[in-house]
CSV table of C-alpha atoms in Angstrom, one decimal:
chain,number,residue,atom,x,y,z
A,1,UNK,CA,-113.9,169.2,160.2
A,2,UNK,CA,-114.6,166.0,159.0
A,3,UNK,CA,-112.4,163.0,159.0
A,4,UNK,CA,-112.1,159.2,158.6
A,5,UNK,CA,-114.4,156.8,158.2
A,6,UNK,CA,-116.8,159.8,158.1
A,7,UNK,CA,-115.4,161.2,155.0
A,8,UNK,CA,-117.7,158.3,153.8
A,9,UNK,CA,-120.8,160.0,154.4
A,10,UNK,CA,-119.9,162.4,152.1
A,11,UNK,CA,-118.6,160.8,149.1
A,12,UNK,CA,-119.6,157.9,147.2
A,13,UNK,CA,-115.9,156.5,146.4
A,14,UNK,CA,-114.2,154.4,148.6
A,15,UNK,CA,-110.7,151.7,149.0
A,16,UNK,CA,-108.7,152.4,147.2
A,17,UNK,CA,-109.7,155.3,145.4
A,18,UNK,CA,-110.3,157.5,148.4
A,19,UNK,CA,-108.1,160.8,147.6
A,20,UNK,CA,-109.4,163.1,150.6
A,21,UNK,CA,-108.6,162.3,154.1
A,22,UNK,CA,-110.2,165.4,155.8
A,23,UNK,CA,-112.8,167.9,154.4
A,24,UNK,CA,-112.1,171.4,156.5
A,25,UNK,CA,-115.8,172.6,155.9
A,26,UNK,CA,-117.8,174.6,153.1
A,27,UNK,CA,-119.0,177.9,152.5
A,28,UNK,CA,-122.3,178.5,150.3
A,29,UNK,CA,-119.8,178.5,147.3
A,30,UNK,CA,-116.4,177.2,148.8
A,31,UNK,CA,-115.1,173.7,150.1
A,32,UNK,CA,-111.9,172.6,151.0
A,33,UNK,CA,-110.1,169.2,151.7
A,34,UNK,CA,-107.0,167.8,152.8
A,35,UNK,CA,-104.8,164.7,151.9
A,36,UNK,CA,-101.4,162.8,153.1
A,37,UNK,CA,-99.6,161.1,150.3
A,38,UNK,CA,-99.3,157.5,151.5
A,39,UNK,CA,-96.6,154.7,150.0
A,40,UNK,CA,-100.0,152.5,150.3
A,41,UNK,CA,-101.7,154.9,148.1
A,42,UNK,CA,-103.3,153.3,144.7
A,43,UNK,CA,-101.9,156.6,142.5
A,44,UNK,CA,-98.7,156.5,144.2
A,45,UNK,CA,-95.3,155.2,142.3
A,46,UNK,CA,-92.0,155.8,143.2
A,47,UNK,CA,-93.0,157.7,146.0
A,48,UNK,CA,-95.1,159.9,144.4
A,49,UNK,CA,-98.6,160.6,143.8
A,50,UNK,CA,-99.0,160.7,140.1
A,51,UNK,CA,-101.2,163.4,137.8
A,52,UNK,CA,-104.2,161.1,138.1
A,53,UNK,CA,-104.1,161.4,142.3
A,54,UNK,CA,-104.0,165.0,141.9
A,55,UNK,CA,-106.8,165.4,139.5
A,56,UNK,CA,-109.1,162.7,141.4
A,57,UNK,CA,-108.3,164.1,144.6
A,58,UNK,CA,-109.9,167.6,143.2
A,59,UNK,CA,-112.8,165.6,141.9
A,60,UNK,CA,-113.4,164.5,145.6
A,61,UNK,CA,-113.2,167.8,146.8
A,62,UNK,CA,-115.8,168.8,144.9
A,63,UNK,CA,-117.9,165.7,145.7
A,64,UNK,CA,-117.4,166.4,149.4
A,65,UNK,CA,-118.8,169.9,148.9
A,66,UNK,CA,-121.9,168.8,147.1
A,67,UNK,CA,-122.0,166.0,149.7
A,68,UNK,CA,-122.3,168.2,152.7
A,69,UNK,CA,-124.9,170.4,150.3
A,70,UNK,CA,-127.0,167.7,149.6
A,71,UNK,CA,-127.0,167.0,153.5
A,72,UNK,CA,-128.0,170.6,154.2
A,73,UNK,CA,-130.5,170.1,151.4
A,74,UNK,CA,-132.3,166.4,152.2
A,75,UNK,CA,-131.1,166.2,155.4
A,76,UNK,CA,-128.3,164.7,157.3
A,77,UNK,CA,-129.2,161.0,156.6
A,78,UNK,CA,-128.7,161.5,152.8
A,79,UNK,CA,-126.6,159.3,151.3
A,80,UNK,CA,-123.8,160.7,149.1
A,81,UNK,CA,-125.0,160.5,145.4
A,82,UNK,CA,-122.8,158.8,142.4
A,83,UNK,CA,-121.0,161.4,140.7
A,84,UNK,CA,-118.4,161.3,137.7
A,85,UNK,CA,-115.8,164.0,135.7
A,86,UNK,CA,-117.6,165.8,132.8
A,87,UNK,CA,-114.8,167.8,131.9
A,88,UNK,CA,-111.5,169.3,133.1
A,89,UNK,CA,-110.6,172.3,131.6
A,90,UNK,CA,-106.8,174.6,132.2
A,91,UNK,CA,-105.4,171.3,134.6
A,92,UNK,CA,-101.7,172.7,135.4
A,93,UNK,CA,-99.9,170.2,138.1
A,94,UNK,CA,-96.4,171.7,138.3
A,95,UNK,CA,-94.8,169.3,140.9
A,96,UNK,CA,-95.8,165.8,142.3
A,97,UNK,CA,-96.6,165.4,145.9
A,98,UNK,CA,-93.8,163.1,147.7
A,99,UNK,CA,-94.9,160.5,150.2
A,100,UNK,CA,-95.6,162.3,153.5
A,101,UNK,CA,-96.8,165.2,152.0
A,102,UNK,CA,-99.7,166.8,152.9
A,103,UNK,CA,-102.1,168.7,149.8
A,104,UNK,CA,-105.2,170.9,150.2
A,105,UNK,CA,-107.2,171.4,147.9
A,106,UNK,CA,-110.1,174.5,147.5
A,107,UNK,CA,-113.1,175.0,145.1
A,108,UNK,CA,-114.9,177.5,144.4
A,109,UNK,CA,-118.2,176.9,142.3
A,110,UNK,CA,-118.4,179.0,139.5
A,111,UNK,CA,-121.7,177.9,137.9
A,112,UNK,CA,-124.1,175.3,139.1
A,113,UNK,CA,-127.0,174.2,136.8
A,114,UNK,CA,-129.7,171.5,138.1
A,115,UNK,CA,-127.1,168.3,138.6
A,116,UNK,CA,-123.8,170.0,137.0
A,117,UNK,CA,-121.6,172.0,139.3
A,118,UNK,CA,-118.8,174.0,137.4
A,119,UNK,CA,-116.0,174.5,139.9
A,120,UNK,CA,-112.2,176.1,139.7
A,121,UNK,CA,-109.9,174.1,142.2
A,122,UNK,CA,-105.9,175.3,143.6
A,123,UNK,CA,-103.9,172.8,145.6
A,124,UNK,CA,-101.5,173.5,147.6
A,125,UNK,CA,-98.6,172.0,149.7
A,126,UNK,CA,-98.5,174.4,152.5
A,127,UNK,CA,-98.1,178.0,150.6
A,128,UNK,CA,-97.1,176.4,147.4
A,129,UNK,CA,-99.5,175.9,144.7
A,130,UNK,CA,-98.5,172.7,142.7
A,131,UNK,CA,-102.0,172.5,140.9
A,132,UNK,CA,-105.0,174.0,139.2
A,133,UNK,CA,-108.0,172.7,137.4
A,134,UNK,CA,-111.5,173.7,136.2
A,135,UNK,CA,-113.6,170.4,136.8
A,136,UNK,CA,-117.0,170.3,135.7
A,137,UNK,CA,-119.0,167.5,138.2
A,138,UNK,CA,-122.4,165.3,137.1
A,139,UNK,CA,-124.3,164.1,140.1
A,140,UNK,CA,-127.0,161.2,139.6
A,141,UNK,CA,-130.2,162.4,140.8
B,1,UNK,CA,-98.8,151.5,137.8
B,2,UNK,CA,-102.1,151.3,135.9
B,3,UNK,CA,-99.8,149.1,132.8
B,4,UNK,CA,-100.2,145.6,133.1
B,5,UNK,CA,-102.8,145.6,136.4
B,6,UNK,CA,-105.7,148.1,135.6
B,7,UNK,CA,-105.4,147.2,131.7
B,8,UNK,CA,-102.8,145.6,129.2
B,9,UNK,CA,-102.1,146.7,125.7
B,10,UNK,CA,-103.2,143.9,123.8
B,11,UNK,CA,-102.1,145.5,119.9
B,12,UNK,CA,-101.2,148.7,118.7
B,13,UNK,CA,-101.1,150.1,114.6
B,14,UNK,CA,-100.1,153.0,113.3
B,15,UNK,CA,-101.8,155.1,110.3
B,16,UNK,CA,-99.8,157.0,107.6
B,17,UNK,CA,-100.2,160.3,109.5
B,18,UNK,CA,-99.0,159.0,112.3
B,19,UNK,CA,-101.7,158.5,115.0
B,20,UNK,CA,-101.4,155.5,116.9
B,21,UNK,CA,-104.1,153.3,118.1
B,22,UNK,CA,-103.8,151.3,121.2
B,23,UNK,CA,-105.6,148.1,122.0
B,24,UNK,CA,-106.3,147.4,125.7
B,25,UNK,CA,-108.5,145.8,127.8
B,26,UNK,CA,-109.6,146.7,131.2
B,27,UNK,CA,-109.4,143.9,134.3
B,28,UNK,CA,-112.5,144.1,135.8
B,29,UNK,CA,-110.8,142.6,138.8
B,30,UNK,CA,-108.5,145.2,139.7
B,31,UNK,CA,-109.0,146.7,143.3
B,32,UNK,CA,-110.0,150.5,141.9
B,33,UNK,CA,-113.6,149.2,140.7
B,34,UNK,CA,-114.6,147.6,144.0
B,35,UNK,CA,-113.9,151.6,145.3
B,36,UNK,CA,-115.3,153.1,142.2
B,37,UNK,CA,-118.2,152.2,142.8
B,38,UNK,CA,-119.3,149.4,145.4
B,39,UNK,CA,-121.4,146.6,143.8
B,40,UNK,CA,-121.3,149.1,140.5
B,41,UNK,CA,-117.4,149.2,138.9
B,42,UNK,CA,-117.2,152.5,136.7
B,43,UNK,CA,-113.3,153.1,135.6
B,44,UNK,CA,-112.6,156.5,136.9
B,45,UNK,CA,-112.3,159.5,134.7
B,46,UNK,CA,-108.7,159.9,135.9
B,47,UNK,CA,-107.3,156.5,134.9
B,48,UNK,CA,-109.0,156.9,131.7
B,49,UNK,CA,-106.5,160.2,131.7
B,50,UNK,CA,-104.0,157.3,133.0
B,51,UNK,CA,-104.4,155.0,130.2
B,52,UNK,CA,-103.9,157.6,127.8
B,53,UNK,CA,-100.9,158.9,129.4
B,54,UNK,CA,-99.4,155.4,129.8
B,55,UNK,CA,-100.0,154.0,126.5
B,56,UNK,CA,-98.4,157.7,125.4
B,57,UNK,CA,-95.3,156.7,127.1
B,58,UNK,CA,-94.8,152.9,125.6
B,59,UNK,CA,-95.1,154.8,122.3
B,60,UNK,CA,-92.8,157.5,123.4
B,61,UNK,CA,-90.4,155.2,125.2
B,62,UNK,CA,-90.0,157.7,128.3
B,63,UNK,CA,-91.9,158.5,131.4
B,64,UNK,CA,-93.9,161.8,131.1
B,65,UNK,CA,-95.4,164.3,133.3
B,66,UNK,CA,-99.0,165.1,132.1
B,67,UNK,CA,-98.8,169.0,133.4
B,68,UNK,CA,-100.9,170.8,131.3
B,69,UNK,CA,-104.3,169.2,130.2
B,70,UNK,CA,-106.3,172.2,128.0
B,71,UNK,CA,-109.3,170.6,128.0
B,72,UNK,CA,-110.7,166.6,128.6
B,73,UNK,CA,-114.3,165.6,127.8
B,74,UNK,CA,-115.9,162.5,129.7
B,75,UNK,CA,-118.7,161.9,126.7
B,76,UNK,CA,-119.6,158.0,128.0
B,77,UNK,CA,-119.0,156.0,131.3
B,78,UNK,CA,-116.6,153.2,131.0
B,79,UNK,CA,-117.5,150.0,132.9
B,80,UNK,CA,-115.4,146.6,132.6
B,81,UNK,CA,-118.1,144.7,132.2
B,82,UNK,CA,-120.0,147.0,129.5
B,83,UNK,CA,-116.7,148.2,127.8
B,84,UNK,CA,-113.7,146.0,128.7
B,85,UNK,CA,-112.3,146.4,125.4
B,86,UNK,CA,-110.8,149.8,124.2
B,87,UNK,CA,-109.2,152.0,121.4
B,88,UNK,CA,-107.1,154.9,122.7
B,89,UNK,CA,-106.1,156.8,119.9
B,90,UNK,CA,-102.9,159.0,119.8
B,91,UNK,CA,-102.0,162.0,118.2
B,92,UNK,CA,-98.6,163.4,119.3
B,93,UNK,CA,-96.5,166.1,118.3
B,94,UNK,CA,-93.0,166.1,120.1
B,95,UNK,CA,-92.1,169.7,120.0
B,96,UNK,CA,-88.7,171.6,119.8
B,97,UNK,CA,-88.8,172.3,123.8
B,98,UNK,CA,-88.9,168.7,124.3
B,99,UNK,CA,-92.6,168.6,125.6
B,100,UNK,CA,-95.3,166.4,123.7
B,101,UNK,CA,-98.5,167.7,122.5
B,102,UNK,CA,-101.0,165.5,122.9
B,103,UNK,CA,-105.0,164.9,121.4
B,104,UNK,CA,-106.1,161.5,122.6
B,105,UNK,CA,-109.4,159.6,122.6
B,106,UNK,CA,-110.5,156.9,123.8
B,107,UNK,CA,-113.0,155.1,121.3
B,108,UNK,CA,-114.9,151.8,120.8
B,109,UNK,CA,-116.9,151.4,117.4
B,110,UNK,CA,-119.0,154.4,117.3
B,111,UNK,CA,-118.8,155.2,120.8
B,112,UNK,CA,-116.0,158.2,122.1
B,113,UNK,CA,-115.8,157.5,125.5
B,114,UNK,CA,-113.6,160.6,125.9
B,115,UNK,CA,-111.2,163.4,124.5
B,116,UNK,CA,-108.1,165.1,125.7
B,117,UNK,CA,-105.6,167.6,125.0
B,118,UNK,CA,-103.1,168.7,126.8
B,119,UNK,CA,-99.2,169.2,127.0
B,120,UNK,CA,-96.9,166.9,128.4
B,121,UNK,CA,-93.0,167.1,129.7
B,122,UNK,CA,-90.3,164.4,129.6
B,123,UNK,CA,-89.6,162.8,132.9
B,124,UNK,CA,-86.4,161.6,133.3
């Protein structure tokens, strides 16, 4: 389990737009992350966390994942490599987090070509599922 | 939230059919592109989705919940220093059930920076 400042070893983002507070660990094809809704937080408003928290919080998710693969890959000194949305496909968010909530998120790859990784994402809040995505990642070499 | 500090609407038109184009510019000094990234600001894919949905709802005139995005395409990075000036073009439908259908793109000359559609719900 990482957490905290280490989170920053294996994503390129960082303050404000840090959506994952804890990444639980990854299979060969599955990762999975955690985060607490803040008031502080920069996609929060009226204590929520708005669509765009959700949906970047599911992009880092996946960037953790290819972050602790490139590690496994280049070794554990490798710096976590730029990456950016290609494409979301099926997004359904059906509620809002509240502040003091706690999401997690897991993706499963589904396709992986050269520096694409094609990944289908559920977050929950405890056993409710309050979103799904397809989110198709580019990674700078 | 992104309205007025991550962009401001600086014109908007309307066409005969209907679609609305937005005018906005980006402020490169907003805290999200120090994060996004360090030392190279790159607006995030999802406030691109945020700009869209916000400039939906000044058109609209009510808050919306963007719950159901079919597909989005990220075709061209945005960068306020390359790209600080933007066209987001809307096309919405506001159907029987209340929801809004919804094909945006966000567009400068030639360039499309990106496309979404998607389904959205009144929030009151």
């Amino acid at each position: 389990m990482i957490q905290g400042e280490a989170i920053k070893e294996l994503i390129p983002q960082r303050e404000p737009v840090m959506m994952i507070d804890t990444f639980y660990g990854a299979t060969a094809t599955e990762g999975k992350s955690g985060l607490t809704v803040t008031s502080s937080n920069v996609f929060c408003e009226n204590g929520k966390l708005r669509e765009m928290g959700i949906i970047e919080h599911i992009a880092q998710t996946s960037a953790a994942f290819n972050g602790v693969k490139n590690k496994q890959a280049n070794g554990e000194d490798s710096a976590p490599k730029l990456g950016y949305i290609g494409e979301i496909k099926k997004c359904q968010i059906t509620r809002l987090p509240k502040v003091g909530e706690r999401m997690e998120t897991q993706v499963v790859v589904t396709a992986e070509a050269l520096n694409v990784t094609l990944m289908e994402a559920t977050t929950n809040i405890g056993a409710e599922t309050i979103a799904t995505c397809q989110i198709k990642l580019f990674e700078e070499e | 939230m992104l309205k007025d500090e991550f962009f401001k609407i600086t014109g908007s038109a309307k066409n005969e059919s209907g679609v609305v184009t937005y005018s906005v510019t980006l402020n490169p000094n907003h805290p999200i592109f120090s994060g996004h990234f360090p030392g190279n600001p790159i607006s995030p894919g999802v406030c691109n989705i945020g700009m869209i949905k916000a400039c939906a709802e000044h058109e609209l005139g009510y808050g919306l919940l963007l719950g159901n995005i079919k597909q989005c395409k990220f075709k061209h990075l945005i960068t306020p220093t390359e790209h600080p000036d933007l066209d987001i073009v809307l096309d919405m439908e506001e159907m029987e059930n209340g929801n809004v259908k919804l094909n945006a793109k966000i567009t400068k000359g030639d360039i499309v920076f990106m496309e979404l559609k998607g389904e959205a719900s009144c929030e009151s």
